[in-house]
Short mmCIF file of C-alpha atoms and ligand atoms in Angstrom, two decimals:
data_model
loop_
_atom_site.label_atom_id
_atom_site.label_comp_id
_atom_site.label_asym_id
_atom_site.label_seq_id
_atom_site.Cartn_x
_atom_site.Cartn_y
_atom_site.Cartn_z
CA MET A 1 0.00 -0.02 0.02
CA TRP A 2 1.38 3.39 -0.98
CA LEU A 3 0.78 4.98 2.41
CA THR A 4 3.45 2.95 4.00
CA SER A 5 5.59 2.17 0.96
CA SER A 6 9.34 2.88 1.09
CA GLU A 7 8.92 5.76 -1.38
CA THR A 8 6.39 7.44 0.78
CA ARG A 9 8.47 6.94 3.89
CA ALA A 10 11.55 8.33 2.21
CA VAL A 11 9.74 11.65 1.79
CA LEU A 12 8.17 11.74 5.25
CA ASP A 13 11.47 10.77 6.83
CA ALA A 14 13.45 13.33 4.89
CA ILE A 15 11.25 16.14 6.19
CA ARG A 16 11.08 14.74 9.72
CA ALA A 17 14.84 14.63 9.85
CA GLY A 18 14.68 18.52 9.88
CA GLY A 19 12.47 18.48 12.93
CA PHE A 20 9.23 19.00 11.13
CA ASP A 21 6.19 16.79 10.86
CA ALA A 22 4.76 15.45 7.58
CA ARG A 23 1.74 13.27 6.82
CA VAL A 24 -0.04 11.83 3.84
CA VAL A 25 -3.46 13.49 3.35
CA GLY A 26 -6.60 13.55 1.33
CA GLY A 27 -7.49 11.02 -1.37
CA ALA A 28 -4.63 8.66 -0.76
CA VAL A 29 -5.55 8.13 2.95
CA ARG A 30 -9.21 7.92 2.07
CA ASN A 31 -8.75 5.40 -0.71
CA ALA A 32 -6.25 3.31 1.23
CA LEU A 33 -8.72 3.02 4.07
CA MET A 34 -11.49 2.01 1.68
CA ASP A 35 -9.21 -0.47 -0.27
CA ALA A 36 -9.72 1.71 -3.41
CA PRO A 37 -6.81 2.31 -5.77
CA VAL A 38 -4.72 5.29 -4.67
CA LYS A 39 -4.16 7.83 -7.52
CA ASP A 40 -2.13 10.82 -6.51
CA LEU A 41 -0.19 11.28 -3.35
CA ASP A 42 -0.52 14.40 -1.31
CA ILE A 43 1.58 15.17 1.70
CA ALA A 44 0.86 17.94 4.27
CA THR A 45 3.76 19.27 6.40
CA THR A 46 4.65 21.81 9.05
CA ALA A 47 7.86 22.59 7.11
CA LEU A 48 7.96 25.69 4.93
CA PRO A 49 8.45 25.08 1.12
CA ASP A 50 12.14 26.10 1.25
CA ASP A 51 12.75 23.66 4.01
CA VAL A 52 10.94 20.92 2.04
CA VAL A 53 13.29 21.53 -1.00
CA ARG A 54 16.35 21.57 1.18
CA LEU A 55 15.57 18.48 3.30
CA THR A 56 14.33 16.26 0.47
CA GLU A 57 17.22 17.19 -1.80
CA ALA A 58 19.63 16.49 1.19
CA ALA A 59 18.04 12.99 1.26
CA GLY A 60 18.85 12.42 -2.35
CA LEU A 61 15.27 13.05 -3.73
CA ARG A 62 14.35 15.39 -6.52
CA ALA A 63 12.29 18.49 -5.54
CA VAL A 64 10.47 20.67 -7.93
CA PRO A 65 8.87 23.90 -6.56
CA THR A 66 5.67 23.57 -8.47
CA GLY A 67 3.47 26.12 -6.67
CA LEU A 68 5.57 27.96 -4.22
CA THR A 69 2.88 30.61 -3.56
CA HIS A 70 0.47 27.87 -2.52
CA GLY A 71 3.20 26.19 -0.57
CA THR A 72 3.52 23.20 -2.89
CA VAL A 73 6.72 21.35 -3.80
CA THR A 74 6.66 18.22 -6.00
CA VAL A 75 9.02 15.64 -4.61
CA ILE A 76 9.92 12.62 -6.72
CA SER A 77 10.64 9.49 -4.79
CA GLY A 78 11.19 6.25 -6.67
CA ARG A 79 9.56 7.80 -9.85
CA GLN A 80 6.44 8.55 -7.88
CA PRO A 81 5.59 12.25 -7.59
CA PHE A 82 4.33 13.53 -4.16
CA GLU A 83 2.72 16.88 -3.83
CA VAL A 84 4.08 18.28 -0.61
CA THR A 85 2.15 21.27 0.72
CA THR A 86 2.72 23.32 3.83
CA LEU A 87 -0.19 23.36 6.29
CA ARG A 88 -2.43 26.40 5.48
CA ARG A 89 -5.02 28.54 7.22
CA ASP A 90 -7.39 30.89 5.41
CA ILE A 91 -7.28 34.48 6.51
CA GLU A 92 -9.92 37.21 5.95
CA THR A 93 -11.69 35.39 3.07
CA PHE A 94 -12.22 31.64 2.59
CA GLY A 95 -12.19 29.08 -0.16
CA ARG A 96 -10.48 28.93 -3.44
CA HIS A 97 -9.66 32.67 -3.67
CA ALA A 98 -8.85 32.96 -0.03
CA ARG A 99 -5.61 34.57 1.17
CA VAL A 100 -3.81 31.81 2.92
CA THR A 101 -1.05 31.83 5.37
CA PHE A 102 1.11 28.99 6.55
CA THR A 103 0.43 27.33 9.91
CA THR A 104 1.67 24.45 11.98
CA ASP A 105 -1.82 23.58 13.25
CA TRP A 106 -3.16 20.41 11.71
CA ALA A 107 -6.79 21.14 12.71
CA GLU A 108 -6.63 24.49 10.97
CA ASP A 109 -5.34 22.77 7.76
CA ALA A 110 -8.05 20.20 8.04
CA ALA A 111 -10.83 22.84 8.50
CA ARG A 112 -10.21 24.37 5.04
CA ARG A 113 -10.68 21.10 3.15
CA ASP A 114 -14.03 20.05 1.64
CA PHE A 115 -15.39 16.76 3.06
CA THR A 116 -14.76 14.96 6.34
CA LEU A 117 -13.51 11.84 4.62
CA ASN A 118 -10.93 14.07 2.76
CA ALA A 119 -9.44 15.45 5.98
CA LEU A 120 -7.65 12.34 7.24
CA TYR A 121 -3.89 12.34 7.82
CA CYS A 122 -1.53 9.32 7.98
CA ASP A 123 1.83 9.69 9.65
CA ALA A 124 5.12 7.82 8.97
CA ALA A 125 4.22 5.22 11.64
CA GLY A 126 0.97 4.46 9.76
CA THR A 127 -1.21 6.17 12.40
CA VAL A 128 -4.29 7.88 10.97
CA HIS A 129 -5.09 11.26 12.52
CA ASP A 130 -8.58 12.41 12.22
CA PRO A 131 -9.05 15.95 13.65
CA LEU A 132 -12.69 16.41 12.39
CA GLY A 133 -14.37 13.00 12.70
CA GLY A 134 -13.92 11.92 9.12
CA TYR A 135 -13.22 8.31 9.93
CA PRO A 136 -16.70 7.38 11.13
CA ASP A 137 -18.14 8.91 7.97
CA LEU A 138 -15.68 7.02 5.82
CA ALA A 139 -16.55 3.81 7.57
CA ALA A 140 -20.23 4.51 7.01
CA ARG A 141 -19.54 5.52 3.38
CA ARG A 142 -20.98 9.01 3.93
CA VAL A 143 -19.79 12.10 2.06
CA ARG A 144 -20.38 15.09 4.37
CA PHE A 145 -19.22 18.67 4.23
CA ILE A 146 -16.87 19.88 6.90
CA GLY A 147 -18.90 22.28 9.02
CA SER A 148 -21.76 24.12 7.41
CA ALA A 149 -22.43 22.83 3.89
CA GLU A 150 -23.77 26.21 2.74
CA GLU A 151 -20.73 28.02 4.04
CA ARG A 152 -18.33 25.59 2.41
CA ILE A 153 -20.15 25.89 -0.92
CA ARG A 154 -20.24 29.71 -0.88
CA GLU A 155 -16.47 29.51 -0.53
CA ASP A 156 -16.13 27.44 -3.66
CA TYR A 157 -19.05 26.43 -5.88
CA LEU A 158 -17.04 23.60 -7.38
CA ARG A 159 -17.66 21.82 -4.08
CA ILE A 160 -21.25 21.18 -5.28
CA LEU A 161 -19.84 19.04 -8.07
CA ARG A 162 -17.22 17.39 -5.84
CA PHE A 163 -20.03 16.53 -3.39
CA PHE A 164 -21.91 14.58 -6.05
CA ARG A 165 -18.74 13.16 -7.54
CA PHE A 166 -17.44 11.79 -4.31
CA THR A 167 -20.89 10.52 -3.41
CA ALA A 168 -21.06 8.59 -6.63
CA GLU A 169 -17.53 7.26 -6.15
CA TYR A 170 -17.50 6.37 -2.50
CA ALA A 171 -20.87 6.57 -0.82
CA ASP A 172 -23.24 3.69 -0.75
CA GLY A 173 -26.50 5.54 0.04
CA PRO A 174 -28.18 8.65 -1.38
CA PRO A 175 -26.45 12.02 -1.21
CA ASP A 176 -26.24 13.43 2.35
CA ALA A 177 -29.37 15.53 3.00
CA ALA A 178 -27.61 18.59 4.30
CA GLY A 179 -25.19 18.58 1.35
CA LEU A 180 -27.97 18.05 -1.10
CA ASP A 181 -30.14 20.83 0.42
CA ALA A 182 -27.28 23.31 0.35
CA SER A 183 -26.28 22.24 -3.27
CA VAL A 184 -29.89 22.99 -4.40
CA ALA A 185 -30.14 26.27 -2.58
CA LEU A 186 -26.87 27.57 -3.96
CA ALA A 187 -27.02 25.97 -7.41
CA ASP A 188 -26.98 29.47 -9.08
CA GLY A 189 -23.35 29.69 -8.08
CA LEU A 190 -22.50 26.89 -10.68
CA ALA A 191 -22.78 29.50 -13.39
CA GLN A 192 -19.60 31.15 -11.98
CA LEU A 193 -17.47 28.13 -12.59
CA SER A 194 -15.21 27.81 -15.60
CA GLY A 195 -15.99 25.14 -18.08
CA GLU A 196 -12.63 23.37 -17.38
CA ARG A 197 -13.36 22.91 -13.75
CA ILE A 198 -16.84 21.71 -14.44
CA ARG A 199 -15.60 19.32 -17.15
CA ALA A 200 -13.14 17.50 -15.04
CA GLU A 201 -15.64 16.95 -12.24
CA ILE A 202 -18.52 15.91 -14.60
CA LEU A 203 -16.37 13.35 -16.48
CA ARG A 204 -15.20 11.90 -13.20
CA LEU A 205 -18.74 11.78 -11.87
CA LEU A 206 -19.99 10.02 -14.95
CA ALA A 207 -17.22 7.46 -14.67
CA ALA A 208 -18.05 6.69 -11.09
CA PRO A 209 -19.61 3.30 -10.20
CA ARG A 210 -22.89 4.89 -8.97
CA ALA A 211 -23.08 7.59 -11.53
CA ALA A 212 -26.64 6.87 -12.69
CA GLU A 213 -28.03 6.83 -9.17
CA VAL A 214 -26.43 10.12 -8.16
CA VAL A 215 -27.17 11.84 -11.48
CA SER A 216 -30.80 10.98 -11.23
CA VAL A 217 -30.88 12.80 -7.94
CA MET A 218 -29.13 15.79 -9.53
CA ALA A 219 -31.55 15.70 -12.39
CA ALA A 220 -34.56 15.65 -10.01
CA VAL A 221 -33.44 18.84 -8.44
CA GLY A 222 -32.59 20.60 -11.63
CA ILE A 223 -28.79 20.55 -11.45
CA VAL A 224 -28.30 18.36 -14.53
CA ASP A 225 -30.20 20.93 -16.69
CA ARG A 226 -27.99 23.70 -15.53
CA LEU A 227 -24.79 21.73 -16.25
CA ILE A 228 -25.55 19.97 -19.46
CA GLY A 229 -28.77 21.30 -20.86
CA ASP A 230 -32.40 20.38 -20.89
CA GLN A 231 -33.97 17.14 -22.04
CA CYS A 232 -31.27 14.97 -20.49
CA ASP A 233 -32.42 11.38 -19.92
CA VAL A 234 -31.05 9.68 -16.85
CA ARG A 235 -32.74 6.43 -17.92
CA LEU A 236 -30.36 6.19 -20.94
CA LEU A 237 -27.39 6.71 -18.70
CA ALA A 238 -28.53 3.90 -16.38
CA ARG A 239 -29.17 1.61 -19.34
CA LEU A 240 -25.75 2.37 -20.89
CA ALA A 241 -24.05 1.68 -17.54
CA ALA A 242 -25.81 -1.70 -17.16
CA ILE A 243 -24.74 -2.67 -20.73
CA GLU A 244 -21.14 -1.61 -20.02
CA THR A 245 -21.21 -3.74 -16.87
CA ALA A 246 -22.65 -6.73 -18.72
CA LEU A 247 -19.93 -6.45 -21.35
CA GLY A 248 -17.21 -6.08 -18.74
CA LEU A 249 -16.16 -2.65 -20.16
CA SER A 250 -14.85 0.07 -17.98
CA PRO A 251 -17.04 3.14 -17.70
CA ASP A 252 -16.59 5.53 -20.62
CA PRO A 253 -17.44 9.07 -19.37
CA LEU A 254 -17.82 10.59 -22.81
CA LEU A 255 -20.18 7.83 -24.05
CA ARG A 256 -22.08 8.14 -20.75
CA LEU A 257 -22.35 11.95 -21.33
CA ALA A 258 -23.68 11.23 -24.85
CA ALA A 259 -26.33 8.83 -23.44
CA LEU A 260 -27.41 11.27 -20.73
CA ALA A 261 -27.66 14.14 -23.26
CA GLY A 262 -30.29 12.05 -24.97
CA PRO A 263 -31.22 12.28 -28.64
CA LYS A 264 -30.22 15.75 -29.70
CA PRO A 265 -29.43 17.48 -32.96
CA GLY A 266 -25.76 18.20 -33.79
CA ASP A 267 -25.82 21.82 -32.74
CA ALA A 268 -27.24 20.98 -29.28
CA ARG A 269 -24.36 18.49 -28.83
CA ASP A 270 -21.87 21.09 -30.03
CA ALA A 271 -23.23 23.44 -27.36
CA ILE A 272 -22.66 20.80 -24.69
CA ALA A 273 -19.14 20.26 -25.96
CA GLY A 274 -18.51 24.02 -25.88
CA ARG A 275 -19.98 24.47 -22.36
CA LEU A 276 -17.80 21.56 -21.03
CA ARG A 277 -14.76 22.74 -23.00
CA LEU A 278 -14.36 19.37 -24.53
CA SER A 279 -11.31 18.89 -26.88
CA ASN A 280 -11.87 18.91 -30.63
CA ALA A 281 -11.54 15.07 -30.70
CA GLU A 282 -14.06 14.66 -27.89
CA ALA A 283 -16.51 17.11 -29.45
CA GLU A 284 -16.34 15.23 -32.73
CA ARG A 285 -16.82 11.97 -30.96
CA LEU A 286 -19.90 13.38 -29.04
CA ALA A 287 -21.34 14.70 -32.23
CA ARG A 288 -20.75 11.38 -34.07
CA ILE A 289 -22.19 9.24 -31.37
CA GLY A 290 -25.46 11.02 -31.64
CA LEU A 291 -25.91 9.98 -35.32
CA PRO A 292 -28.13 6.94 -35.61
CA ASP A 293 -27.01 4.61 -38.30
CA ARG A 294 -28.64 1.41 -39.70
CA ALA A 295 -25.31 -0.37 -39.49
CA PHE A 296 -25.49 -0.60 -35.72
CA ARG A 297 -28.77 -2.49 -35.46
CA PRO A 298 -28.47 -6.32 -34.98
CA GLU A 299 -31.16 -7.06 -37.52
CA THR A 300 -29.34 -5.25 -40.26
CA ASP A 301 -27.22 -7.02 -42.75
CA ALA A 302 -23.66 -7.59 -41.35
CA ARG A 303 -22.39 -6.14 -44.65
CA GLU A 304 -23.60 -2.77 -43.71
CA ALA A 305 -21.89 -3.10 -40.44
CA ARG A 306 -18.58 -4.04 -42.16
CA ALA A 307 -18.95 -1.11 -44.50
CA TYR A 308 -19.35 1.22 -41.54
CA ILE A 309 -16.30 -0.24 -39.74
CA TYR A 310 -14.18 0.15 -42.93
CA ARG A 311 -15.17 3.78 -43.40
CA PHE A 312 -15.24 5.02 -39.85
CA GLY A 313 -13.26 2.60 -37.84
CA ALA A 314 -14.03 -0.06 -35.10
CA ASP A 315 -14.18 2.36 -32.22
CA ALA A 316 -16.80 4.48 -33.92
CA PHE A 317 -18.81 1.33 -34.72
CA ARG A 318 -18.66 0.15 -31.09
CA ASP A 319 -19.77 3.57 -29.83
CA GLY A 320 -22.63 3.54 -32.31
CA VAL A 321 -23.70 0.06 -31.27
CA LEU A 322 -23.68 0.87 -27.55
CA MET A 323 -25.76 4.03 -28.18
CA ALA A 324 -28.24 2.33 -30.42
CA TRP A 325 -28.56 -0.54 -27.97
CA THR A 326 -29.06 1.83 -25.16
CA ALA A 327 -31.73 3.78 -27.15
CA SER A 328 -33.55 0.55 -28.14
CA GLY A 329 -34.36 -0.40 -24.58
CA ALA A 330 -33.16 -3.91 -25.18
CA PRO A 331 -31.84 -5.63 -22.01
CA ALA A 332 -28.14 -5.56 -21.10
CA ASP A 333 -27.87 -9.29 -21.70
CA ASP A 334 -29.50 -9.27 -25.08
CA PRO A 335 -27.60 -11.83 -27.20
CA GLU A 336 -28.23 -10.15 -30.62
CA TRP A 337 -26.93 -6.80 -29.55
CA ARG A 338 -24.00 -8.44 -27.93
CA GLN A 339 -23.11 -10.22 -31.08
CA ARG A 340 -23.35 -6.99 -33.10
CA PHE A 341 -21.18 -5.27 -30.57
CA HIS A 342 -18.45 -7.93 -30.87
CA LEU A 343 -18.53 -7.87 -34.63
CA ALA A 344 -15.85 -5.19 -34.64
CA GLU A 345 -13.53 -7.55 -32.81
CA ARG A 346 -14.06 -10.49 -35.04
CA TRP A 347 -13.69 -8.53 -38.25
CA THR A 348 -10.67 -6.42 -39.18
CA ALA A 349 -11.12 -4.01 -42.06
CA PRO A 350 -8.90 -5.08 -44.99
CA GLU A 351 -6.76 -2.63 -46.90
CA LEU A 352 -7.98 -1.39 -50.25
CA PRO A 353 -6.24 -3.71 -52.73
CA VAL A 354 -5.55 -0.98 -55.32
CA ARG A 355 -3.29 2.08 -55.45
CA GLY A 356 -2.99 4.98 -57.84
CA SER A 357 0.27 3.53 -59.09
CA ASP A 358 -1.45 0.33 -60.13
CA LEU A 359 -3.63 2.42 -62.44
CA LEU A 360 -0.66 4.09 -64.14
CA LYS A 361 0.49 0.56 -64.96
CA ARG A 362 -2.82 -0.05 -66.53
CA GLY A 363 -2.35 2.85 -68.83
CA LEU A 364 -4.30 5.51 -67.14
CA ALA A 365 -2.70 8.92 -67.60
CA GLU A 366 -1.70 10.88 -64.49
CA GLY A 367 -4.26 13.39 -63.41
CA PRO A 368 -7.64 13.64 -61.63
CA ALA A 369 -8.92 10.49 -63.33
CA ILE A 370 -6.61 8.43 -61.08
CA GLY A 371 -8.31 9.58 -57.89
CA ARG A 372 -11.78 9.22 -59.49
CA VAL A 373 -11.06 5.62 -60.43
CA VAL A 374 -9.62 4.75 -57.04
CA ARG A 375 -12.74 6.21 -55.21
CA ALA A 376 -15.12 4.47 -57.61
CA PHE A 377 -13.22 1.13 -57.18
CA GLU A 378 -13.42 1.59 -53.37
CA ASP A 379 -17.21 2.14 -53.56
CA TRP A 380 -17.55 -0.95 -55.68
CA TRP A 381 -15.33 -2.97 -53.32
CA ILE A 382 -17.27 -1.93 -50.23
CA THR A 383 -20.65 -2.54 -51.83
CA HIS A 384 -19.48 -6.03 -52.82
CA ASP A 385 -18.40 -6.74 -49.23
CA PHE A 386 -14.66 -6.55 -49.75
CA PRO A 387 -14.04 -9.30 -52.31
CA SER A 388 -10.38 -10.57 -52.41
CA ASP A 389 -10.61 -12.79 -55.48
CA LYS A 390 -7.89 -11.51 -57.84
CA LEU A 391 -9.78 -12.15 -61.05
CA GLU A 392 -12.97 -10.45 -59.79
CA LEU A 393 -10.89 -7.44 -58.60
CA ALA A 394 -9.00 -7.30 -61.99
CA LYS A 395 -12.20 -7.29 -63.95
CA ALA A 396 -13.90 -4.59 -61.85
CA LEU A 397 -10.84 -2.51 -62.06
CA SER A 398 -10.39 -2.75 -65.85
CA ASP A 399 -14.10 -1.83 -66.32
CA LEU A 400 -13.65 1.32 -64.38
CA VAL A 401 -10.40 2.16 -66.11
CA LYS A 402 -12.06 1.75 -69.48
CA ALA A 403 -14.92 3.97 -68.37
CA ASN A 404 -12.51 6.75 -67.31
CA ARG A 405 -9.90 6.58 -70.09
CA ASN A 406 -11.40 9.19 -72.31
P1 ATP B 501 -8.94 12.32 -6.10
O1 ATP B 501 -7.46 12.62 -6.25
O2 ATP B 501 -9.29 10.98 -6.08
O3 ATP B 501 -9.79 13.23 -7.00
P2 ATP B 501 -8.60 13.83 -3.69
O4 ATP B 501 -9.46 13.85 -2.41
O5 ATP B 501 -7.22 13.49 -3.54
O6 ATP B 501 -9.38 12.81 -4.60
P3 ATP B 501 -7.77 16.26 -4.88
O7 ATP B 501 -8.53 17.09 -5.89
O8 ATP B 501 -6.50 15.53 -5.33
O9 ATP B 501 -8.88 15.17 -4.39
O10 ATP B 501 -7.44 17.14 -3.59
C1 ATP B 501 -6.73 16.62 -2.53
C2 ATP B 501 -7.28 17.10 -1.19
O11 ATP B 501 -7.30 18.57 -1.18
C3 ATP B 501 -8.72 16.71 -1.02
O12 ATP B 501 -8.78 15.40 -0.37
C4 ATP B 501 -9.25 17.80 -0.09
O13 ATP B 501 -8.86 17.54 1.27
C5 ATP B 501 -8.53 19.03 -0.59
N1 ATP B 501 -9.30 19.77 -1.62
C6 ATP B 501 -9.16 19.68 -2.93
N2 ATP B 501 -9.99 20.43 -3.61
C7 ATP B 501 -10.70 21.11 -2.70
C8 ATP B 501 -11.77 22.08 -2.72
N3 ATP B 501 -12.23 22.54 -3.84
N4 ATP B 501 -12.17 22.60 -1.58
C9 ATP B 501 -11.63 22.15 -0.41
N5 ATP B 501 -10.70 21.18 -0.33
C10 ATP B 501 -10.21 20.68 -1.42
MG1 MG B 502 -5.86 13.55 -5.04
#
């Protein structure tokens, strides 16, 4: 476990050697205690950033001052980066834009975090420190704001989204009532958030195991409309999640977003992509996923499916099948849909057996006719389900060459 690994201890010990204290904090402690995979490792310390750099370098580790004004130094230990941040206390204002000052008081540092289960600290001996009673919440799988939910949200409206996201990831019941009430009351504040911050939280929320359950609560109180747009359909999200599970696929947040958005014209999808600051590739995928195509349906000729895979690729085909399956309402264990989904794995699109240079050899002059014949041949080849017989190919090609010679 990362909390007590030698890499982690090397960082903690280096800082402690200078007479300071250092503890792992946040998601790493939470996830280790829940037996969930640990992603990034954050360390909180009473040492000032300059001391962190000096002490970790003296211990032979690499230190990069990544955010000195926030008190953060990235320390690399055994290839693993650790974000080491000096304990902080908010002064005058609170939250994301607060003026902060360094402190050596662990309880003050804990008090400016978001949820009780995110304010647990683990020291070098493996002892967990819990200044705000987060452990009982974690054990009961409850995501609760530290102190007054309304106050914490007013400090940083992103916490509304983090509340739902962590609930979907780690809770096993409905969203905490106080957190939900405060989120609803202050939902207007979501409009102040940048698309980038919303995007990251939404995609993580959608990828969470209990996304459909939590999103349906968010939809019922009008928060989904505000974030993604109207006419979202939580039932589609739930169906897609069930299909992914039945197929053993890991959750695909963009596909889930497309399902949740429901059947929408292209410009409405583009608007969602714009609002969530999706990358060009993601926006294109979102737009494409929304296009229904006969090729996806199990009752359609497998030829049409192969033609689609050839033209647009296996990934696009799989996206399309999953969305069409979801929209059809067929159950997650439907054998015909499952078979159509796997078609892309069983069939690899062959390469077009003709090049422009082949046509020159056949006496076609250089110029636009070459491209025309190649495209016409490709259409013929696709419509005839990718024949490979040499004679058949040669005949089709020479007919096309003849027709284009003049
Ligand atoms: P994960 O990395 O799985 O998303 P995490 O809890 O580590 O979960 P981070 O965003 O990495 O989340 O933040 C690390 C810690 O910093 C959190 O556990 C929390 O204590 C604190 N924190 C992060 N963002 C906020 C915020 N917007 N408001 C208050 N505290 C926050
Ligand atoms: Mg983290």
